[in-house]
XYZ file of N, CA and C in Angstrom:
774
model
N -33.826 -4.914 -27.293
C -34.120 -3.523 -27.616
C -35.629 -3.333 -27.757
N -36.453 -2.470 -26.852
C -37.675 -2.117 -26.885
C -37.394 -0.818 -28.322
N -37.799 -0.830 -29.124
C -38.204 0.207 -30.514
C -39.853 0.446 -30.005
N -40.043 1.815 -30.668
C -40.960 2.622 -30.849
C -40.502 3.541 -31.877
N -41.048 3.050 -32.752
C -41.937 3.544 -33.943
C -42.418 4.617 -34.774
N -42.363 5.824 -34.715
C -43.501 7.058 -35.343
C -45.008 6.394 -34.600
N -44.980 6.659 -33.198
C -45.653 6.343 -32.358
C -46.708 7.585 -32.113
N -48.163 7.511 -32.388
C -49.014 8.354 -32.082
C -50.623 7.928 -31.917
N -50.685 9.015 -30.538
C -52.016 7.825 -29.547
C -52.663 9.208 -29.805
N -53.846 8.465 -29.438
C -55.428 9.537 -29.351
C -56.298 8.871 -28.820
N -57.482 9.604 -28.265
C -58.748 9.080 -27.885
C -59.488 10.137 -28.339
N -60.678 9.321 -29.113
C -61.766 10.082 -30.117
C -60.787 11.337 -31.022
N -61.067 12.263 -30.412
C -60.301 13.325 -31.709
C -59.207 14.459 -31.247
N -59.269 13.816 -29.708
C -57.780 14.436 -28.760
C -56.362 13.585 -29.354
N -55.620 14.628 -29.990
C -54.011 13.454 -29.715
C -53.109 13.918 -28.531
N -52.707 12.427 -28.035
C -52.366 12.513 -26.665
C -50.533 12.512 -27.374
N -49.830 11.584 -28.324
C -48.750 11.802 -28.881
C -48.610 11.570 -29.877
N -47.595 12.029 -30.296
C -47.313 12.330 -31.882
C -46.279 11.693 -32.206
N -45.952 11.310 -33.545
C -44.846 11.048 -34.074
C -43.623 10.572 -33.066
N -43.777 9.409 -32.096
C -42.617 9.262 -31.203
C -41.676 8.488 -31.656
N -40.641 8.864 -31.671
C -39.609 7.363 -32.171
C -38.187 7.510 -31.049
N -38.127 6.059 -30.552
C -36.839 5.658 -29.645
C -36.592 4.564 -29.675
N -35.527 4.375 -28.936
C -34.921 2.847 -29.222
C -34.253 2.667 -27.789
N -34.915 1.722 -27.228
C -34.446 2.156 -25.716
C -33.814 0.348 -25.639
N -32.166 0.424 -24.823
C -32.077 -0.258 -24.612
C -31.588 -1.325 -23.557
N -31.700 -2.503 -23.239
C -31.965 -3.456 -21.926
C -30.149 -3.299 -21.176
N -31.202 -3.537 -19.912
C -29.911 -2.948 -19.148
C -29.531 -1.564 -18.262
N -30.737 -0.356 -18.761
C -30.690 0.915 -18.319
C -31.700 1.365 -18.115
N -31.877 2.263 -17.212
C -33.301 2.988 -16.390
C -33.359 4.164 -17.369
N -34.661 4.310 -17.943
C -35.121 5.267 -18.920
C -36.148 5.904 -17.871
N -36.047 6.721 -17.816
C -36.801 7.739 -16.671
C -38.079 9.072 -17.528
N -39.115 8.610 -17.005
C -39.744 9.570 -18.320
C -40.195 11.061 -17.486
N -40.250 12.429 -17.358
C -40.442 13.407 -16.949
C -41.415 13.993 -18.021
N -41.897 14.960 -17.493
C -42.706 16.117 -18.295
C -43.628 16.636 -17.009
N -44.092 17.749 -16.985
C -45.444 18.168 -16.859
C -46.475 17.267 -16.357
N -47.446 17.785 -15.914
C -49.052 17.079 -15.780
C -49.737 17.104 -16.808
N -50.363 15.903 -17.519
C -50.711 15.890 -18.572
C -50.644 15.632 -19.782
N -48.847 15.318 -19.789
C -48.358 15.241 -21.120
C -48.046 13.970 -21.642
N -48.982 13.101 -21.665
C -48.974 11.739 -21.852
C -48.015 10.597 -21.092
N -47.321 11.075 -20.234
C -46.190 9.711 -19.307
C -46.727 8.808 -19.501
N -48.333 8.665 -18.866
C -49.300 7.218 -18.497
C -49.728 7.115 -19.522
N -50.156 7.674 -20.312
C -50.402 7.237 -21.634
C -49.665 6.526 -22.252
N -48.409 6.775 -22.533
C -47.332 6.073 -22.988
C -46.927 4.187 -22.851
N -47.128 4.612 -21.474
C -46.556 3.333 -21.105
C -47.804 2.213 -20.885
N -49.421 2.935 -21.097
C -50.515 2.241 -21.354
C -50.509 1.515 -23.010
N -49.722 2.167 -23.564
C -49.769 2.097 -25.008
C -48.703 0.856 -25.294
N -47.728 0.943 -24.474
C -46.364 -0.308 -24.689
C -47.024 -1.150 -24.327
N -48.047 -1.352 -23.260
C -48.617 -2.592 -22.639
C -49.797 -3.228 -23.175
N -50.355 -2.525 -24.332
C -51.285 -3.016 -25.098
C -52.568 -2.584 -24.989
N -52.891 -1.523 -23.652
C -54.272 -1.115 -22.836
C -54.866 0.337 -24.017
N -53.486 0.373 -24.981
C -54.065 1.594 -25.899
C -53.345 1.376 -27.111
N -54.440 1.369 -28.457
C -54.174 1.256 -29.334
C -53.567 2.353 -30.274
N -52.252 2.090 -31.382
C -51.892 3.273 -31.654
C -52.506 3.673 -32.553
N -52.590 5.229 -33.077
C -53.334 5.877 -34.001
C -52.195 5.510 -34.931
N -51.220 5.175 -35.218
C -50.038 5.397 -35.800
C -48.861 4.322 -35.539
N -48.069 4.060 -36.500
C -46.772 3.309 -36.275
C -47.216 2.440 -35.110
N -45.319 1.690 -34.804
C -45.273 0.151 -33.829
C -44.592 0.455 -32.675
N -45.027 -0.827 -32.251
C -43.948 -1.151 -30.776
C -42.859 -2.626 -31.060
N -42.152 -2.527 -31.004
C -41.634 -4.259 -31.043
C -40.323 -3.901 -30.202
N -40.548 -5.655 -29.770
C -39.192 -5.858 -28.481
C -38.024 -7.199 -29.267
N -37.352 -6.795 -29.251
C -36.366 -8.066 -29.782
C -36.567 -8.379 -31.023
N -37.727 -7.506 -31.937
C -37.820 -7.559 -32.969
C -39.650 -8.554 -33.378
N -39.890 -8.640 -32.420
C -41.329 -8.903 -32.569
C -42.255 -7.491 -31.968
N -43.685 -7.877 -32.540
C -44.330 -6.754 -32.318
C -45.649 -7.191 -31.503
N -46.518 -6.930 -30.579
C -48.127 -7.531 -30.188
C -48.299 -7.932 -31.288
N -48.139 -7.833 -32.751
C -49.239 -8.224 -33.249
C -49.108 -9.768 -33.408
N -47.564 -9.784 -33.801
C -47.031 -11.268 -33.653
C -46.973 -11.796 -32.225
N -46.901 -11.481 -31.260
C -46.829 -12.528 -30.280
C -48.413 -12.647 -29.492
N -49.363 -11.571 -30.403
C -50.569 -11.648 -29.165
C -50.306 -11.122 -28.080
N -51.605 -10.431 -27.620
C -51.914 -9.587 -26.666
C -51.339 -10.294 -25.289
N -51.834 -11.653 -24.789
C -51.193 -12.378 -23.959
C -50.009 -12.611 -23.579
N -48.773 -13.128 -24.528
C -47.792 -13.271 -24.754
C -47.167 -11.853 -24.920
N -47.545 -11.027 -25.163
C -47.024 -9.544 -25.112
C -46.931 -9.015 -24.029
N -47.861 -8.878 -23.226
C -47.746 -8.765 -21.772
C -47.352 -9.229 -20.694
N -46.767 -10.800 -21.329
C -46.011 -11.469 -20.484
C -44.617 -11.272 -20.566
N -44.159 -10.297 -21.129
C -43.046 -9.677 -21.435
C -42.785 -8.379 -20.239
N -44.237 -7.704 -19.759
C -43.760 -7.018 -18.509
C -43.874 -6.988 -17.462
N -42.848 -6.338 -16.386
C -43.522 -6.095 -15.250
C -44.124 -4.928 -14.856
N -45.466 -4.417 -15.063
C -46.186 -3.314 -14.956
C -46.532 -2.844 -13.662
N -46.295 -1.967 -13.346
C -46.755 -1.514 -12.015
C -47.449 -0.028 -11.943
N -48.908 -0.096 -12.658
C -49.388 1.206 -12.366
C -49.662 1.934 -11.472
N -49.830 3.437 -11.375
C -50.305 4.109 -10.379
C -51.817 3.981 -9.845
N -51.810 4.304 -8.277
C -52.977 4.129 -7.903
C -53.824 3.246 -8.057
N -53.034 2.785 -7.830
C -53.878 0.789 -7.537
C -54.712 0.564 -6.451
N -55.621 0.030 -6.244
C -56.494 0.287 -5.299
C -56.898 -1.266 -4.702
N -56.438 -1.745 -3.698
C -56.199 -3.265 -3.506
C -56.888 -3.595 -1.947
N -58.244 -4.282 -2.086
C -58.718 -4.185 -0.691
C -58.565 -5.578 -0.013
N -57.849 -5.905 -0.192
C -57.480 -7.933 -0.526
C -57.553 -8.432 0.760
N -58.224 -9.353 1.514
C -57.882 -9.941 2.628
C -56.032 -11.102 2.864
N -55.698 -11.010 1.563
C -54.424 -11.662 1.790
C -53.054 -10.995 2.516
N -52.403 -11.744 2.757
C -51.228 -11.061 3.386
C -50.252 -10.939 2.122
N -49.218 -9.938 2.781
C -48.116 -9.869 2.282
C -47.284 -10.266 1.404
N -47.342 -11.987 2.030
C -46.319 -12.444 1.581
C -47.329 -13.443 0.183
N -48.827 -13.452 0.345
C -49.420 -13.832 -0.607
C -49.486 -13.352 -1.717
N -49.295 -12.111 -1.691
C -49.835 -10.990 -2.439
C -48.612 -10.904 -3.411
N -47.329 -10.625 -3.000
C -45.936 -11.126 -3.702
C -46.432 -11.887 -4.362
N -46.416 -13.241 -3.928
C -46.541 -14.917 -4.403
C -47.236 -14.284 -5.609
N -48.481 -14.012 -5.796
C -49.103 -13.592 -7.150
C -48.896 -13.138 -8.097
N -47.479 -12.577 -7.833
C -46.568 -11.998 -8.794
C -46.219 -13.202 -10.108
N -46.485 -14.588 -9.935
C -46.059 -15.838 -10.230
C -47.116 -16.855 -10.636
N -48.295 -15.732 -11.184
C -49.749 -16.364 -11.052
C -49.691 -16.920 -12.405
N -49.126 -16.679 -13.342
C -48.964 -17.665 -14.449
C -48.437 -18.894 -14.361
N -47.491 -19.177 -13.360
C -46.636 -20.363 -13.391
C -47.372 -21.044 -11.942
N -48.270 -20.331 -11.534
C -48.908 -21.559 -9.984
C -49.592 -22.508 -10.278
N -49.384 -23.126 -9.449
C -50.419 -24.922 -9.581
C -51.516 -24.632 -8.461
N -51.655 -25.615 -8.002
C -52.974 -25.830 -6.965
C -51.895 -25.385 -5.495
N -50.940 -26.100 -5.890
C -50.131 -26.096 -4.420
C -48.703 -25.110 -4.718
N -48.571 -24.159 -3.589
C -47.587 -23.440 -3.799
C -46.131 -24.181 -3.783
N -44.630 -24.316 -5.028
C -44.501 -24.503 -4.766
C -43.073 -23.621 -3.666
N -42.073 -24.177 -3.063
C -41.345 -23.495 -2.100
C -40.326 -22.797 -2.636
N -39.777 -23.043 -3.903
C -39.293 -21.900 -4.723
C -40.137 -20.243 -4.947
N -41.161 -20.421 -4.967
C -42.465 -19.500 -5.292
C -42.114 -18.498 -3.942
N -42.141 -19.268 -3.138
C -42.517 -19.085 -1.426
C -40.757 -18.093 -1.278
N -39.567 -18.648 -1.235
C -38.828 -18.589 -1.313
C -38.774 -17.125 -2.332
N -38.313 -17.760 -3.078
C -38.537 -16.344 -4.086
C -39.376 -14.633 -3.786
N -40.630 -14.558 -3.230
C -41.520 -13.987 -2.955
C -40.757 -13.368 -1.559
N -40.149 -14.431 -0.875
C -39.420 -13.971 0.519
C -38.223 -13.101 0.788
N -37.503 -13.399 -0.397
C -36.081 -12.573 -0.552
C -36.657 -11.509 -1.078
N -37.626 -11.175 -1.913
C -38.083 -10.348 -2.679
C -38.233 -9.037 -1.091
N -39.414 -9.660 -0.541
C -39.536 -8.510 0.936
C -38.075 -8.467 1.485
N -37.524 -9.845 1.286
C -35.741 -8.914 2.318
C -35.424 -7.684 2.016
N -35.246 -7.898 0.119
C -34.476 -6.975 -0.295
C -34.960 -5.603 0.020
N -36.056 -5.799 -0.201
C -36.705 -4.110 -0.112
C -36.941 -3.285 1.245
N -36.284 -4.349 1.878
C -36.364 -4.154 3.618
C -37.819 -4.112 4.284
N -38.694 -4.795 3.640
C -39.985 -5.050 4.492
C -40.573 -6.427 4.765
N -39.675 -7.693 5.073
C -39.507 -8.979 5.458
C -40.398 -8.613 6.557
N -40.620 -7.831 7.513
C -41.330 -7.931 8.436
C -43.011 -7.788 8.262
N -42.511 -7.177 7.420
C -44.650 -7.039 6.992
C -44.989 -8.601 6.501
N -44.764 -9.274 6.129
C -44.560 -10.801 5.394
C -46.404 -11.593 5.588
N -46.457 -11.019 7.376
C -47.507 -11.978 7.584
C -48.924 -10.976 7.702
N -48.505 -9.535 7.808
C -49.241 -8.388 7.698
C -50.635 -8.601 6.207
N -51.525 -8.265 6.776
C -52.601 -8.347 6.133
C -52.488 -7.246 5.186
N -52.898 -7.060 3.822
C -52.102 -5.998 2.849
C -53.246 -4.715 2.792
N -54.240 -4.877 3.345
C -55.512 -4.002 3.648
C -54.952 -2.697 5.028
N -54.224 -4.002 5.895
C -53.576 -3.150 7.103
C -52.694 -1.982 6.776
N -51.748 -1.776 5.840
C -50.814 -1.397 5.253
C -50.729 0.190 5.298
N -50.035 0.797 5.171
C -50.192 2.211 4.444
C -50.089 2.667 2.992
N -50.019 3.598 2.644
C -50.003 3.245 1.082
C -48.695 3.310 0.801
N -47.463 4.048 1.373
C -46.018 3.515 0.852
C -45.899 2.173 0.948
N -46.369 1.573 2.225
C -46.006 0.235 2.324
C -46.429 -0.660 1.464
N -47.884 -0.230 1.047
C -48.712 -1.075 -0.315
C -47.543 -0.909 -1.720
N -46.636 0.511 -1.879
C -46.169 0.462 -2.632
C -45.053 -0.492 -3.038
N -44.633 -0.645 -1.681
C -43.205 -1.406 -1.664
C -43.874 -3.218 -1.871
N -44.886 -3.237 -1.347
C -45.226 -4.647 -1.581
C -45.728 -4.814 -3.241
N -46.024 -3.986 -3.859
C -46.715 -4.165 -5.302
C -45.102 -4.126 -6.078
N -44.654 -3.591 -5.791
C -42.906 -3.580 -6.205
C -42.295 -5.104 -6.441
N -42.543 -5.179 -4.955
C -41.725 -6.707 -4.574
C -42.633 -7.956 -5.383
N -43.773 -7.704 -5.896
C -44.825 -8.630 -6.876
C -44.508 -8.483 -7.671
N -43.767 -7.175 -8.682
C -43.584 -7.265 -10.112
C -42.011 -7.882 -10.276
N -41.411 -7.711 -9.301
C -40.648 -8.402 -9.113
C -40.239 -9.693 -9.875
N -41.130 -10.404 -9.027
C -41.381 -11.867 -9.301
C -42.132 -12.437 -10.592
N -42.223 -11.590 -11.354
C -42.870 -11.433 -12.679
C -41.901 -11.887 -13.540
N -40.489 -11.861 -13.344
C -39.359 -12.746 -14.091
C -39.360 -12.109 -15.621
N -39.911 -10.049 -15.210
C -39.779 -9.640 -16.933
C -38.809 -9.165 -17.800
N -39.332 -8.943 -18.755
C -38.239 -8.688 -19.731
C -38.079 -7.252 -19.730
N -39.111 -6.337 -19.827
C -39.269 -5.411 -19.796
C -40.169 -4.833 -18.206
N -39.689 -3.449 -17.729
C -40.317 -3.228 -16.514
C -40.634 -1.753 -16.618
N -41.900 -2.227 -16.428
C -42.271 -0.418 -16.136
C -43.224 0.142 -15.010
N -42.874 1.118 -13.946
C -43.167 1.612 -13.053
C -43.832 3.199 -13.444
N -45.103 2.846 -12.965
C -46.027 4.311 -13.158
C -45.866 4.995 -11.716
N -44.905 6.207 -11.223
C -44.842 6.489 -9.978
C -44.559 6.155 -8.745
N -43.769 5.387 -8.799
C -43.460 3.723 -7.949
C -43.184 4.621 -6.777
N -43.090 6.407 -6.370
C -42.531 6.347 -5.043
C -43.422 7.556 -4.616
N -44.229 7.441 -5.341
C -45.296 8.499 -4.694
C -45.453 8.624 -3.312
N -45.652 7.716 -2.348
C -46.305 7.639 -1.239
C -44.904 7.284 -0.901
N -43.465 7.240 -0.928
C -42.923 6.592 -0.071
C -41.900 7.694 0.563
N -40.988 7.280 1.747
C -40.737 8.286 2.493
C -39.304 8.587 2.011
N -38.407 9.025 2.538
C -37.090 9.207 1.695
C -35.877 7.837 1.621
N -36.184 7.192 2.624
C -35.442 6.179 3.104
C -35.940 5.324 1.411
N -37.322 5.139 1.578
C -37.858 4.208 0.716
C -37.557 4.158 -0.762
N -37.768 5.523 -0.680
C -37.698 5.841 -2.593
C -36.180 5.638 -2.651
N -35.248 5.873 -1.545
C -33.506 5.619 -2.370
C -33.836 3.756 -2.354
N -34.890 3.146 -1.422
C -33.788 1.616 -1.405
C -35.092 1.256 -2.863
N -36.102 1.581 -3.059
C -36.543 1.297 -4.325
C -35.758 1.366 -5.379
N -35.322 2.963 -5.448
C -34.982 3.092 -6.823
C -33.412 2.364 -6.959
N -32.620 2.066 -5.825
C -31.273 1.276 -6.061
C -31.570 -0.067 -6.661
N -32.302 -0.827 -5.878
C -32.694 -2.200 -6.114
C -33.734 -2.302 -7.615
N -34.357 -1.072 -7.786
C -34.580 -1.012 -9.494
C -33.163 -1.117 -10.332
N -32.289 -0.117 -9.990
C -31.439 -0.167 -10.833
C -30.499 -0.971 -10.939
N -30.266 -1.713 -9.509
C -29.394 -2.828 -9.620
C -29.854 -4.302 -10.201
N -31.121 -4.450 -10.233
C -31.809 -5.444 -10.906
C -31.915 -5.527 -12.569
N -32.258 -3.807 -12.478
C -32.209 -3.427 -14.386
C -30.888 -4.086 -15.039
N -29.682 -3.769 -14.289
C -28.210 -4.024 -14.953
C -28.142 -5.242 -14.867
N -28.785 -6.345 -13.606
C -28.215 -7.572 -13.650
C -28.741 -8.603 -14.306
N -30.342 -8.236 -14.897
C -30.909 -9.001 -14.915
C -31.422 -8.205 -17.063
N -30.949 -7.259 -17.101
C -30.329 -6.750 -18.436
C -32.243 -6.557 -18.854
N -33.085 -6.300 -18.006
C -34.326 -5.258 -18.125
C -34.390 -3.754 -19.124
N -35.181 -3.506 -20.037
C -35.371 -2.571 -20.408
C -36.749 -2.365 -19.311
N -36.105 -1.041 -18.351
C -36.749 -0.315 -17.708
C -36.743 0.916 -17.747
N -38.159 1.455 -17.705
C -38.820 2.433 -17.703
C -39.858 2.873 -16.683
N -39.494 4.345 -16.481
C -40.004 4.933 -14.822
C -40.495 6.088 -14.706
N -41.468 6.256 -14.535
C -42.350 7.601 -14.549
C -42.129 8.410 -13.208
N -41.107 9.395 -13.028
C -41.414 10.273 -12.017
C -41.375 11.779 -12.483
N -41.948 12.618 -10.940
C -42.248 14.217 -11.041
C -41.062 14.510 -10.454
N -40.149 13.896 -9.289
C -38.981 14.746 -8.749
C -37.626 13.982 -9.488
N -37.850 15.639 -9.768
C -36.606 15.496 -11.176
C -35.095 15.652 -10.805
N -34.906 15.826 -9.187
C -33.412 15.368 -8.856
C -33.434 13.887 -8.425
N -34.512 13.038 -8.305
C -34.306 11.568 -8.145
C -34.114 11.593 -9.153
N -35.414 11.331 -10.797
C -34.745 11.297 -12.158
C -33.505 11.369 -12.046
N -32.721 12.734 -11.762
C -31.204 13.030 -12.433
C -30.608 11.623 -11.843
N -30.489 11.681 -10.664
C -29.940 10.570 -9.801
C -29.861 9.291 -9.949
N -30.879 8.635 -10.565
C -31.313 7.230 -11.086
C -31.025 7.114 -12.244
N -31.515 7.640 -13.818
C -32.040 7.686 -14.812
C -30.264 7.376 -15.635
N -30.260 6.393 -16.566
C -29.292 6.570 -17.376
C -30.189 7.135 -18.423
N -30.869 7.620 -18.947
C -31.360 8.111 -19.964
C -32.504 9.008 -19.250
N -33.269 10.237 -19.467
C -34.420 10.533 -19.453
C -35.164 10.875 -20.530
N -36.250 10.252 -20.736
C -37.435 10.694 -21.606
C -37.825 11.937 -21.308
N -37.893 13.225 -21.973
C -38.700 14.652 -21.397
C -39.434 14.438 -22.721
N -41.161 14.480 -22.435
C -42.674 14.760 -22.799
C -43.052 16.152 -22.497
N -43.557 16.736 -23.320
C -44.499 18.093 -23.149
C -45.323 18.192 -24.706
N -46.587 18.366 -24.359
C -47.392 18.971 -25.254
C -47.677 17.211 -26.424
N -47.360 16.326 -25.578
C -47.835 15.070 -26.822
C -46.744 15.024 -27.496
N -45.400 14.995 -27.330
C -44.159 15.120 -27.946
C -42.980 14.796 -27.574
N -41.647 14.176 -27.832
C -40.309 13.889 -26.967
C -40.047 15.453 -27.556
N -39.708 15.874 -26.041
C -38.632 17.391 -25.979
C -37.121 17.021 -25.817
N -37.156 15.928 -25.098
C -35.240 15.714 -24.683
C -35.099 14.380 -24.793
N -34.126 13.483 -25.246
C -33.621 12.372 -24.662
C -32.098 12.459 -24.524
N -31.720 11.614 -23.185
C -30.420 11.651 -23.210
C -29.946 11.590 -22.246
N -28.419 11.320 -21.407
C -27.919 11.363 -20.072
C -28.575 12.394 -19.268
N -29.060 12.518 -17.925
C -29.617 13.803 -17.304
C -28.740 15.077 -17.517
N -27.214 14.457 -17.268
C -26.173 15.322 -17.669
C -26.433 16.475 -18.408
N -26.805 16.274 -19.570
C -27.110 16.069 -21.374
C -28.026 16.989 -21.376
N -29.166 16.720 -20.632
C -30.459 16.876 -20.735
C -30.971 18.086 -20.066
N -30.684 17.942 -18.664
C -31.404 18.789 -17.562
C -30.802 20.361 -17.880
N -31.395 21.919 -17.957
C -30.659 22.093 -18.358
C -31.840 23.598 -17.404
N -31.277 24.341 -17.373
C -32.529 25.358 -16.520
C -33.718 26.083 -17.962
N -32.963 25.913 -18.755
C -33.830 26.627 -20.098
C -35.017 25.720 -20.118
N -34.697 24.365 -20.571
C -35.602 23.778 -20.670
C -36.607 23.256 -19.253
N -35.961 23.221 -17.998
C -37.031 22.930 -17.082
C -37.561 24.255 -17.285
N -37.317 25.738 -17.304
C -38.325 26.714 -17.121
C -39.370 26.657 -17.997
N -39.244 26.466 -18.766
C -39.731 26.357 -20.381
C -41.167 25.488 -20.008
N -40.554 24.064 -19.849
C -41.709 23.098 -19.636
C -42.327 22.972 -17.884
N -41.923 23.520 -17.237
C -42.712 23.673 -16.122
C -42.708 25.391 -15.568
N -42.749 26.214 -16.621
C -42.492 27.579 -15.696
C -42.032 28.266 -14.304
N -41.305 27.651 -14.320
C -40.638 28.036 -12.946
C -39.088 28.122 -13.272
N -38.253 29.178 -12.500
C -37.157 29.686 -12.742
C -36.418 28.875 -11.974
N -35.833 27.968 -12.230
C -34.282 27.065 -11.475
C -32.818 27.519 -11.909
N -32.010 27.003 -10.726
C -30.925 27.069 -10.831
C -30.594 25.446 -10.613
N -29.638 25.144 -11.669
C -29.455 23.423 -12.484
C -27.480 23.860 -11.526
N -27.311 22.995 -10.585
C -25.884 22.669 -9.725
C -25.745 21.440 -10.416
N -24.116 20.958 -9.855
C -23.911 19.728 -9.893
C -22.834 19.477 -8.848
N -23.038 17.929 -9.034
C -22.649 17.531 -7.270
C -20.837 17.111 -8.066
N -20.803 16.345 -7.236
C -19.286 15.644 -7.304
C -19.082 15.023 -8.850
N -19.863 14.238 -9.024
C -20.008 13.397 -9.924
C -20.375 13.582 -11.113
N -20.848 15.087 -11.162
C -21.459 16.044 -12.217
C -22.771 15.372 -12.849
N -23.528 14.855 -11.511
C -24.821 14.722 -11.801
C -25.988 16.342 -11.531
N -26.677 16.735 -12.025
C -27.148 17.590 -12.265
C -28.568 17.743 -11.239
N -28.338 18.769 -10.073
C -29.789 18.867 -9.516
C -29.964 20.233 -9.346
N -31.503 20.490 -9.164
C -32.127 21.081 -9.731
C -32.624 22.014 -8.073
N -32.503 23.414 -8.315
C -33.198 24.444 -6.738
C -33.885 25.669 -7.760
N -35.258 25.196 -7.482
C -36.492 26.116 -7.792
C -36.013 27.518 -7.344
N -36.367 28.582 -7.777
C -36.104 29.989 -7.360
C -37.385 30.663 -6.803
N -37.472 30.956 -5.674
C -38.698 32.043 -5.628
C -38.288 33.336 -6.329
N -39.900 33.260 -6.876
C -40.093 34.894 -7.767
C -39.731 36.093 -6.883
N -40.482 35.929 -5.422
C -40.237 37.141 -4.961
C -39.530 36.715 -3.345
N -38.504 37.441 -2.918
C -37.473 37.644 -1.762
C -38.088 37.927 -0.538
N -38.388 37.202 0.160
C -38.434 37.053 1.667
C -37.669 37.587 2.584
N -36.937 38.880 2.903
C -36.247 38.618 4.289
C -36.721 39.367 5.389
């Protein structure tokens, strides 16, 4: 169980959040939404140790950074921030491998290699393997920084935007193989996106942020609701549901076209 605390961040005399408290737990995709601005990246800079709290804790399994150290705390995730900027002469399949940079020796060994390799199967880009990672596009950079945290063997996983750049094909085989990994491998994961019918789609839980604050937690079901998307993003929707009574979301234009 990742806990958070009466959790509240600032820089100099801005507060970015307030009073947060959750209890999120391993095994399920926590999906965080809000607005531009409303701390997402902040948040998950703050679980990883890159921001100190003004306020209250973080602890996983019942330890906190302060007890395990900054080191050992972070070896607890697999982080994958946004806009990473990677001009690397290595390939592909190196660049994975690094995912494993705590546990390498001088000589790679073929578990590493191995490991790093199924990693590109799964995500269906085995073929880029020997591809120079400079060559790349930036979905493709995405899917390879994916397949590295991967191999990070964490406890906790968190993705800052993981499908920004990717095309539709991509973002469903990402976000499956997130979620089928979260359940098997019993991950407290956490996922920052803006399109809030993937959220519905993925998310056993969503986090909703606005204004430095939790507005919603709960099944999308639960959650998504047209009051509150108008509310926190001003725009008038109509909230359907499919078969399964998962909940998606069709923006309204203000004014009629015909």
């Amino acid at each position: 169980m990742l806990e958070i605390a009466n959790l509240s961040l600032a820089v100099g005399q801005q507060t970015l959040m307030r009073e947060l408290n959750l209890q999120l737990a391993p095994g399920q995709v926590h999906v965080i939404i809000g607005p531009n601005g409303t701390g997402k990246t902040t948040l998950l800079r703050a679980l990883f140790g890159e921001l100190a709290p003004r306020q209250g804790h973080v602890c996983f399994a019942g330890q906190s950074p302060r007890q395990l150290g900054a080191a050992q705390w972070r070896r607890l995730f697999g982080y994958m921030p946004q806009n990473i900027q990677l001009e690397l002469e290595l390939s592909v399949l190196e660049v994975v491998v690094l995912g494993r940079l705590d546990s390498l020796a001088m000589r790679l060994a073929d578990e590493d290699i191995l490991a790093a390799a199924a990693a590109l199967q799964a995500l269906g880009i085995a073929h880029l393997a020997d591809r120079p990672l400079h060559a790349l596009s930036g979905g493709q950079r995405q899917m390879v920084l994916f397949a590295q945290v991967l191999l990070r063997d964490p406890r906790i996983m968190m993705l800052d935007e993981p499908v920004s750049a990717l095309d539709l094909q991509h973002q469903m085989q990402l976000m499956e193989h997130l979620c089928q990994q979260t359940r098997a491998k019993q991950w407290v994961t956490l996922v920052v996106l803006h399109d809030l019918n993937l959220a519905a789609q993925f998310a056993d839980r969503l986090i909703v942020l606005a204004d430095g604050a939790l507005q919603a937690y709960g099944p999308p079901a639960q959650v998504l609701d047209a009051a509150l998307v108008e509310r926190l993003y001003q725009v008038p929707v109509a909230v359907l549901r499919d078969g399964q009574g998962i909940p998606f979301l069709r923006p309204l234009r203000s004014v009629s076209h015909g």
